[in-house]
PDB file of C-alpha atoms in Angstrom:
ATOM      1  CA  MET A   1      13.348 -12.173  23.697  1.00 66.00           C
ATOM      2  CA  GLU A   2      14.789  -8.659  23.423  1.00 74.00           C
ATOM      3  CA  THR A   3      11.726  -6.583  24.290  1.00 82.00           C
ATOM      4  CA  SER A   4      13.460  -3.216  23.797  1.00 83.00           C
ATOM      5  CA  ILE A   5      14.449  -4.101  20.234  1.00 82.00           C
ATOM      6  CA  LEU A   6      10.959  -5.465  19.605  1.00 87.00           C
ATOM      7  CA  ALA A   7       9.383  -2.233  20.864  1.00 89.00           C
ATOM      8  CA  ALA A   8      11.646  -0.194  18.577  1.00 87.00           C
ATOM      9  CA  TYR A   9      10.603  -2.394  15.662  1.00 87.00           C
ATOM     10  CA  VAL A  10       6.870  -1.944  16.388  1.00 90.00           C
ATOM     11  CA  VAL A  11       7.220   1.847  16.548  1.00 88.00           C
ATOM     12  CA  SER A  12       9.291   1.892  13.341  1.00 83.00           C
ATOM     13  CA  VAL A  13       6.740  -0.206  11.438  1.00 85.00           C
ATOM     14  CA  MET A  14       3.838   1.932  12.661  1.00 87.00           C
ATOM     15  CA  LEU A  15       5.552   5.094  11.416  1.00 83.00           C
ATOM     16  CA  LEU A  16       6.534   3.519   8.101  1.00 79.00           C
ATOM     17  CA  VAL A  17       3.084   2.068   7.338  1.00 81.00           C
ATOM     18  CA  ALA A  18       1.197   5.198   8.413  1.00 81.00           C
ATOM     19  CA  THR A  19       3.327   7.476   6.207  1.00 76.00           C
ATOM     20  CA  PRO A  20       1.347   8.364   3.049  1.00 73.00           C
ATOM     21  CA  GLY A  21       2.482   6.474  -0.034  1.00 79.00           C
ATOM     22  CA  PRO A  22       0.992   4.563  -2.978  1.00 83.00           C
ATOM     23  CA  VAL A  23      -0.607   1.896  -0.766  1.00 86.00           C
ATOM     24  CA  VAL A  24      -2.217   4.375   1.645  1.00 86.00           C
ATOM     25  CA  ALA A  25      -3.378   6.566  -1.253  1.00 84.00           C
ATOM     26  CA  LEU A  26      -4.924   3.579  -3.045  1.00 87.00           C
ATOM     27  CA  VAL A  27      -6.707   2.295   0.062  1.00 89.00           C
ATOM     28  CA  ILE A  28      -8.107   5.754   0.862  1.00 87.00           C
ATOM     29  CA  ASN A  29      -9.214   6.231  -2.741  1.00 84.00           C
ATOM     30  CA  THR A  30     -10.945   2.852  -2.800  1.00 87.00           C
ATOM     31  CA  SER A  31     -12.643   3.477   0.545  1.00 87.00           C
ATOM     32  CA  VAL A  32     -14.020   6.810  -0.635  1.00 83.00           C
ATOM     33  CA  ARG A  33     -15.086   5.717  -4.124  1.00 79.00           C
ATOM     34  CA  GLN A  34     -16.190   2.113  -3.573  1.00 81.00           C
ATOM     35  CA  GLY A  35     -16.821   1.707   0.135  1.00 83.00           C
ATOM     36  CA  ALA A  36     -15.201   0.089   3.162  1.00 87.00           C
ATOM     37  CA  ARG A  37     -15.744  -3.510   2.034  1.00 88.00           C
ATOM     38  CA  GLN A  38     -13.831  -3.107  -1.220  1.00 90.00           C
ATOM     39  CA  ALA A  39     -11.136  -1.084   0.546  1.00 90.00           C
ATOM     40  CA  VAL A  40     -10.589  -3.897   3.051  1.00 92.00           C
ATOM     41  CA  PHE A  41     -10.023  -6.347   0.193  1.00 92.00           C
ATOM     42  CA  THR A  42      -7.624  -3.848  -1.383  1.00 92.00           C
ATOM     43  CA  ALA A  43      -5.719  -3.693   1.912  1.00 92.00           C
ATOM     44  CA  LEU A  44      -5.594  -7.500   2.012  1.00 93.00           C
ATOM     45  CA  GLY A  45      -4.132  -7.462  -1.500  1.00 92.00           C
ATOM     46  CA  THR A  46      -1.386  -5.039  -0.451  1.00 91.00           C
ATOM     47  CA  ASN A  47      -0.777  -7.151   2.646  1.00 90.00           C
ATOM     48  CA  TRP A  48      -0.238 -10.296   0.578  1.00 91.00           C
ATOM     49  CA  ALA A  49       2.204  -8.392  -1.605  1.00 90.00           C
ATOM     50  CA  SER A  50       4.147  -7.455   1.540  1.00 88.00           C
ATOM     51  CA  LEU A  51       4.365 -11.153   2.406  1.00 89.00           C
ATOM     52  CA  VAL A  52       5.831 -11.888  -1.021  1.00 88.00           C
ATOM     53  CA  LEU A  53       8.377  -9.074  -0.681  1.00 85.00           C
ATOM     54  CA  ILE A  54       9.313 -10.161   2.843  1.00 86.00           C
ATOM     55  CA  ALA A  55       9.771 -13.746   1.623  1.00 86.00           C
ATOM     56  CA  ALA A  56      12.053 -12.506  -1.171  1.00 82.00           C
ATOM     57  CA  ALA A  57      14.040 -10.414   1.316  1.00 80.00           C
ATOM     58  CA  VAL A  58      14.439 -13.408   3.653  1.00 82.00           C
ATOM     59  CA  LEU A  59      15.697 -15.556   0.764  1.00 83.00           C
ATOM     60  CA  ILE A  60      18.243 -12.860  -0.102  1.00 78.00           C
ATOM     61  CA  LEU A  61      19.363 -12.541   3.528  1.00 74.00           C
ATOM     62  CA  SER A  62      19.766 -16.310   3.799  1.00 76.00           C
ATOM     63  CA  GLY A  63      21.794 -16.413   0.580  1.00 73.00           C
ATOM     64  CA  ALA A  64      19.254 -18.562  -1.256  1.00 68.00           C
ATOM     65  CA  MET A  65      18.427 -15.906  -3.879  1.00 65.00           C
ATOM     66  CA  SER A  66      19.969 -12.891  -5.576  1.00 67.00           C
ATOM     67  CA  ILE A  67      18.411 -10.216  -7.774  1.00 66.00           C
ATOM     68  CA  SER A  68      20.118  -7.883 -10.225  1.00 69.00           C
ATOM     69  CA  ARG A  69      19.850  -4.116 -10.010  1.00 68.00           C
ATOM     70  CA  GLU A  70      18.779  -3.954 -13.658  1.00 75.00           C
ATOM     71  CA  LEU A  71      15.823  -6.263 -13.031  1.00 70.00           C
ATOM     72  CA  ILE A  72      14.735  -4.197 -10.031  1.00 68.00           C
ATOM     73  CA  SER A  73      14.918  -1.005 -12.089  1.00 73.00           C
ATOM     74  CA  ALA A  74      12.939  -2.510 -14.976  1.00 76.00           C
ATOM     75  CA  MET A  75      10.222  -3.772 -12.647  1.00 70.00           C
ATOM     76  CA  SER A  76      10.134  -0.412 -10.873  1.00 72.00           C
ATOM     77  CA  LEU A  77       9.506   1.392 -14.172  1.00 78.00           C
ATOM     78  CA  LEU A  78       6.639  -0.960 -14.980  1.00 76.00           C
ATOM     79  CA  GLY A  79       5.266  -0.432 -11.479  1.00 72.00           C
ATOM     80  CA  CYS A  80       5.363   3.354 -11.841  1.00 77.00           C
ATOM     81  CA  LEU A  81       3.502   3.125 -15.151  1.00 82.00           C
ATOM     82  CA  PHE A  82       0.857   0.892 -13.556  1.00 77.00           C
ATOM     83  CA  ILE A  83       0.382   3.264 -10.606  1.00 77.00           C
ATOM     84  CA  ALA A  84       0.100   6.190 -13.020  1.00 83.00           C
ATOM     85  CA  TYR A  85      -2.553   4.296 -15.005  1.00 80.00           C
ATOM     86  CA  ILE A  86      -4.607   3.667 -11.853  1.00 78.00           C
ATOM     87  CA  ALA A  87      -4.294   7.327 -10.828  1.00 79.00           C
ATOM     88  CA  ILE A  88      -5.368   8.681 -14.227  1.00 85.00           C
ATOM     89  CA  ASP A  89      -8.253   6.207 -14.475  1.00 78.00           C
ATOM     90  CA  SER A  90      -9.419   7.189 -10.984  1.00 75.00           C
ATOM     91  CA  LEU A  91      -9.206  10.911 -11.780  1.00 78.00           C
ATOM     92  CA  ARG A  92     -11.218  10.397 -14.959  1.00 78.00           C
ATOM     93  CA  SER A  93     -13.849   8.330 -13.142  1.00 71.00           C
ATOM     94  CA  THR A  94     -14.117  10.902 -10.366  1.00 65.00           C
ATOM     95  CA  THR A  95     -14.570  13.734 -12.855  1.00 65.00           C
ATOM     96  CA  LEU A  96     -17.348  11.889 -14.668  1.00 60.00           C
ATOM     97  CA  ALA A  97     -19.046  10.540 -11.521  1.00 53.00           C
ATOM     98  CA  ALA A  98     -22.112  12.013  -9.868  1.00 47.00           C
ATOM     99  CA  GLU A  99     -21.803  14.167  -6.783  1.00 47.00           C
ATOM    100  CA  PRO A 100     -21.772  12.233  -3.478  1.00 45.00           C
ATOM    101  CA  ASP A 101     -24.938  11.987  -1.419  1.00 46.00           C
ATOM    102  CA  THR A 102     -23.764  13.400   1.912  1.00 44.00           C
ATOM    103  CA  LYS A 103     -27.062  12.589   3.647  1.00 44.00           C
ATOM    104  CA  THR A 104     -26.774   8.879   3.149  1.00 43.00           C
ATOM    105  CA  GLY A 105     -22.979   8.704   3.058  1.00 46.00           C
ATOM    106  CA  VAL A 106     -23.101   6.907  -0.289  1.00 47.00           C
ATOM    107  CA  GLY A 107     -20.669   8.467  -2.738  1.00 47.00           C
ATOM    108  CA  PHE A 108     -21.184   8.721  -6.491  1.00 46.00           C
ATOM    109  CA  THR A 109     -23.561   6.493  -8.423  1.00 47.00           C
ATOM    110  CA  ALA A 110     -24.446   2.926  -7.453  1.00 47.00           C
ATOM    111  CA  SER A 111     -22.896   1.593 -10.642  1.00 48.00           C
ATOM    112  CA  THR A 112     -19.613   3.301  -9.791  1.00 46.00           C
ATOM    113  CA  ARG A 113     -19.627   1.727  -6.322  1.00 47.00           C
ATOM    114  CA  ARG A 114     -20.249  -1.706  -7.831  1.00 51.00           C
ATOM    115  CA  LYS A 115     -17.507  -1.204 -10.376  1.00 47.00           C
ATOM    116  CA  GLY A 116     -14.759  -2.671  -8.232  1.00 47.00           C
ATOM    117  CA  ALA A 117     -15.419  -6.353  -7.684  1.00 62.00           C
ATOM    118  CA  THR A 118     -13.740  -8.115  -4.782  1.00 76.00           C
ATOM    119  CA  LEU A 119     -11.196  -9.948  -6.914  1.00 79.00           C
ATOM    120  CA  SER A 120     -10.416  -6.763  -8.803  1.00 84.00           C
ATOM    121  CA  CYS A 121      -9.692  -4.907  -5.575  1.00 88.00           C
ATOM    122  CA  LEU A 122      -7.511  -7.730  -4.284  1.00 89.00           C
ATOM    123  CA  ALA A 123      -5.571  -7.796  -7.542  1.00 88.00           C
ATOM    124  CA  LYS A 124      -5.192  -4.017  -7.722  1.00 87.00           C
ATOM    125  CA  GLY A 125      -3.976  -3.812  -4.128  1.00 89.00           C
ATOM    126  CA  PHE A 126      -1.498  -6.620  -4.704  1.00 90.00           C
ATOM    127  CA  ALA A 127      -0.249  -5.086  -7.971  1.00 86.00           C
ATOM    128  CA  VAL A 128       0.334  -1.617  -6.510  1.00 85.00           C
ATOM    129  CA  ALA A 129       2.156  -2.958  -3.444  1.00 85.00           C
ATOM    130  CA  ILE A 130       4.286  -5.401  -5.420  1.00 83.00           C
ATOM    131  CA  SER A 131       5.014  -2.898  -8.211  1.00 76.00           C
ATOM    132  CA  ASN A 132       7.910  -1.326  -6.336  1.00 66.00           C
ATOM    133  CA  PRO A 133      10.481  -4.143  -5.990  1.00 59.00           C
ATOM    134  CA  LYS A 134      12.813  -1.739  -4.206  1.00 61.00           C
ATOM    135  CA  ASP A 135      10.762  -2.644  -1.143  1.00 70.00           C
ATOM    136  CA  ILE A 136      12.736  -5.902  -1.214  1.00 67.00           C
ATOM    137  CA  ILE A 137      15.890  -3.870  -0.647  1.00 69.00           C
ATOM    138  CA  PHE A 138      14.094  -2.018   2.141  1.00 74.00           C
ATOM    139  CA  PHE A 139      13.221  -5.268   3.913  1.00 77.00           C
ATOM    140  CA  VAL A 140      16.774  -6.576   3.386  1.00 73.00           C
ATOM    141  CA  ALA A 141      18.122  -3.437   5.062  1.00 75.00           C
ATOM    142  CA  PHE A 142      15.372  -3.206   7.696  1.00 78.00           C
ATOM    143  CA  PHE A 143      15.077  -6.729   9.072  1.00 76.00           C
ATOM    144  CA  PRO A 144      18.753  -7.192  10.058  1.00 78.00           C
ATOM    145  CA  GLN A 145      18.441  -4.277  12.482  1.00 79.00           C
ATOM    146  CA  PHE A 146      15.956  -6.292  14.552  1.00 83.00           C
ATOM    147  CA  ILE A 147      16.887  -9.886  13.761  1.00 80.00           C
ATOM    148  CA  SER A 148      18.428 -10.405  17.204  1.00 78.00           C
ATOM    149  CA  ILE A 149      15.095 -10.371  19.058  1.00 85.00           C
ATOM    150  CA  THR A 150      15.381 -14.169  19.416  1.00 86.00           C
ATOM    151  CA  ASN A 151      18.260 -16.639  19.318  1.00 84.00           C
ATOM    152  CA  THR A 152      17.279 -18.078  15.922  1.00 86.00           C
ATOM    153  CA  PHE A 153      16.997 -16.508  12.468  1.00 83.00           C
ATOM    154  CA  SER A 154      13.756 -18.333  11.640  1.00 85.00           C
ATOM    155  CA  GLY A 155      12.133 -17.419  14.961  1.00 87.00           C
ATOM    156  CA  SER A 156      13.017 -13.740  14.590  1.00 86.00           C
ATOM    157  CA  VAL A 157      11.805 -13.591  10.981  1.00 87.00           C
ATOM    158  CA  THR A 158       8.510 -15.247  11.937  1.00 90.00           C
ATOM    159  CA  ILE A 159       7.827 -12.753  14.732  1.00 90.00           C
ATOM    160  CA  LEU A 160       8.896  -9.725  12.677  1.00 89.00           C
ATOM    161  CA  THR A 161       6.739 -10.807   9.732  1.00 90.00           C
ATOM    162  CA  ALA A 162       3.670 -11.503  11.888  1.00 92.00           C
ATOM    163  CA  LEU A 163       3.971  -8.110  13.587  1.00 92.00           C
ATOM    164  CA  TRP A 164       4.401  -6.345  10.234  1.00 90.00           C
ATOM    165  CA  ILE A 165       1.243  -7.953   8.841  1.00 91.00           C
ATOM    166  CA  MET A 166      -0.845  -7.170  11.938  1.00 92.00           C
ATOM    167  CA  ILE A 167       0.325  -3.551  12.185  1.00 92.00           C
ATOM    168  CA  ASP A 168      -0.058  -3.018   8.440  1.00 90.00           C
ATOM    169  CA  LEU A 169      -3.658  -4.285   8.420  1.00 92.00           C
ATOM    170  CA  ALA A 170      -4.558  -2.388  11.603  1.00 93.00           C
ATOM    171  CA  ILE A 171      -3.342   0.971  10.274  1.00 91.00           C
ATOM    172  CA  LEU A 172      -4.851   0.534   6.802  1.00 91.00           C
ATOM    173  CA  THR A 173      -8.155  -0.522   8.382  1.00 92.00           C
ATOM    174  CA  SER A 174      -8.084   2.625  10.519  1.00 90.00           C
ATOM    175  CA  TYR A 175      -7.675   4.728   7.377  1.00 88.00           C
ATOM    176  CA  ILE A 176     -10.565   2.861   5.746  1.00 89.00           C
ATOM    177  CA  PHE A 177     -13.065   3.367   8.516  1.00 85.00           C
ATOM    178  CA  PHE A 178     -12.056   6.969   9.092  1.00 82.00           C
ATOM    179  CA  MET A 179     -12.983   7.569   5.456  1.00 81.00           C
ATOM    180  CA  GLN A 180     -16.522   6.367   6.294  1.00 76.00           C
ATOM    181  CA  HIS A 181     -16.939   9.122   8.884  1.00 73.00           C
ATOM    182  CA  ARG A 182     -19.535  11.798   8.113  1.00 67.00           C
ATOM    183  CA  ILE A 183     -16.838  14.452   7.711  1.00 64.00           C
ATOM    184  CA  ALA A 184     -14.944  12.304   5.200  1.00 63.00           C
ATOM    185  CA  THR A 185     -18.064  11.361   3.222  1.00 62.00           C
ATOM    186  CA  LYS A 186     -18.962  15.036   2.949  1.00 67.00           C
ATOM    187  CA  TYR A 187     -15.749  15.641   1.021  1.00 66.00           C
ATOM    188  CA  GLN A 188     -15.568  12.340  -0.860  1.00 65.00           C
ATOM    189  CA  LYS A 189     -14.869  13.871  -4.246  1.00 72.00           C
ATOM    190  CA  VAL A 190     -12.116  16.143  -2.912  1.00 74.00           C
ATOM    191  CA  ILE A 191     -10.461  13.261  -1.049  1.00 71.00           C
ATOM    192  CA  SER A 192     -10.712  11.034  -4.117  1.00 73.00           C
ATOM    193  CA  VAL A 193      -9.041  13.668  -6.310  1.00 79.00           C
ATOM    194  CA  MET A 194      -6.327  14.278  -3.710  1.00 79.00           C
ATOM    195  CA  SER A 195      -5.528  10.582  -3.276  1.00 75.00           C
ATOM    196  CA  SER A 196      -5.505  10.015  -7.044  1.00 78.00           C
ATOM    197  CA  THR A 197      -3.226  13.006  -7.534  1.00 84.00           C
ATOM    198  CA  THR A 198      -0.920  11.660  -4.820  1.00 79.00           C
ATOM    199  CA  LEU A 199      -0.710   8.343  -6.664  1.00 76.00           C
ATOM    200  CA  LEU A 200       0.128  10.149  -9.911  1.00 83.00           C
ATOM    201  CA  VAL A 201       2.832  12.285  -8.276  1.00 84.00           C
ATOM    202  CA  ILE A 202       4.375   9.202  -6.626  1.00 75.00           C
ATOM    203  CA  ALA A 203       4.389   7.410 -10.000  1.00 78.00           C
ATOM    204  CA  VAL A 204       6.057  10.334 -11.799  1.00 85.00           C
ATOM    205  CA  LEU A 205       8.675  10.853  -9.080  1.00 81.00           C
ATOM    206  CA  GLY A 206       9.359   7.122  -8.926  1.00 76.00           C
ATOM    207  CA  PHE A 207       9.786   6.967 -12.711  1.00 80.00           C
ATOM    208  CA  ILE A 208      12.218   9.922 -12.696  1.00 85.00           C
ATOM    209  CA  TYR A 209      14.176   8.472  -9.766  1.00 74.00           C
ATOM    210  CA  THR A 210      14.489   5.049 -11.381  1.00 73.00           C
ATOM    211  CA  ILE A 211      15.610   6.488 -14.738  1.00 84.00           C
ATOM    212  CA  SER A 212      18.178   8.772 -13.123  1.00 82.00           C
ATOM    213  CA  ASN A 213      19.685   5.926 -11.086  1.00 72.00           C
ATOM    214  CA  TRP A 214      19.624   3.163 -13.738  1.00 71.00           C
TER     215      TRP A 214
END
C-alpha cells in the first residue's frame, strides 16, 4: 500500500469536509436548534448521501454508467431551491422562537426542540447532501488521484470510501459537540441565524452558477 498517497488523501479529505458548506451549515444549525442527538442523525443522513454519490462516481469511473450535463444541471437547480427552502424556514423559525436558556443550555422552546424527528433529520441531511449532483463529478475527479494506493481498483475504492466516511463523520461530530459547549449555547440564536444565512447564500450562489453554466 502506498502510505504517502494515502496520507495525502486523508489530509485532503479532512480539509474538504471541514470547509464550511451546506452540509456543515445544516449540521451546525440542527445541533444548535434541536440538540446533539438530532444533529448526529442529520450527519448520518449526509453520510449516506455521500455513499450514494461515491457509488455513482465509481460506476462512472468503471464505465458502467454515464450522466448527462443537462440532468446534473437540472438536479442542481432543484437542490439549490431545496436548500434555500430549508434556510428560509430555519430563519423564520429562529425569529419566532423563544430566547435560549443559557443556564440550562437548552435553546428555544421544548416544542421547537422536538420539532425535528429522527427520520426527518435523516431525510433532511440526506436531501441536502444529495441535492448537489456535481459532487459526483468531484468524486470522479478526486478518486483517480489516489486510486493507486493498492494494486486493485476495487481494493483502492473500498479503502478510500471507508476513510471518507470515517473522516466525514468524525469532523461533523466534532462540530456537533462543539455546538453544545457553554460558549456556543450562549449564542445559539446568533449561530442559528448565521448558519441559516450561510445556507441561503450557498443556495443563491449555486443557483446563479448553475444557470450561468447551463
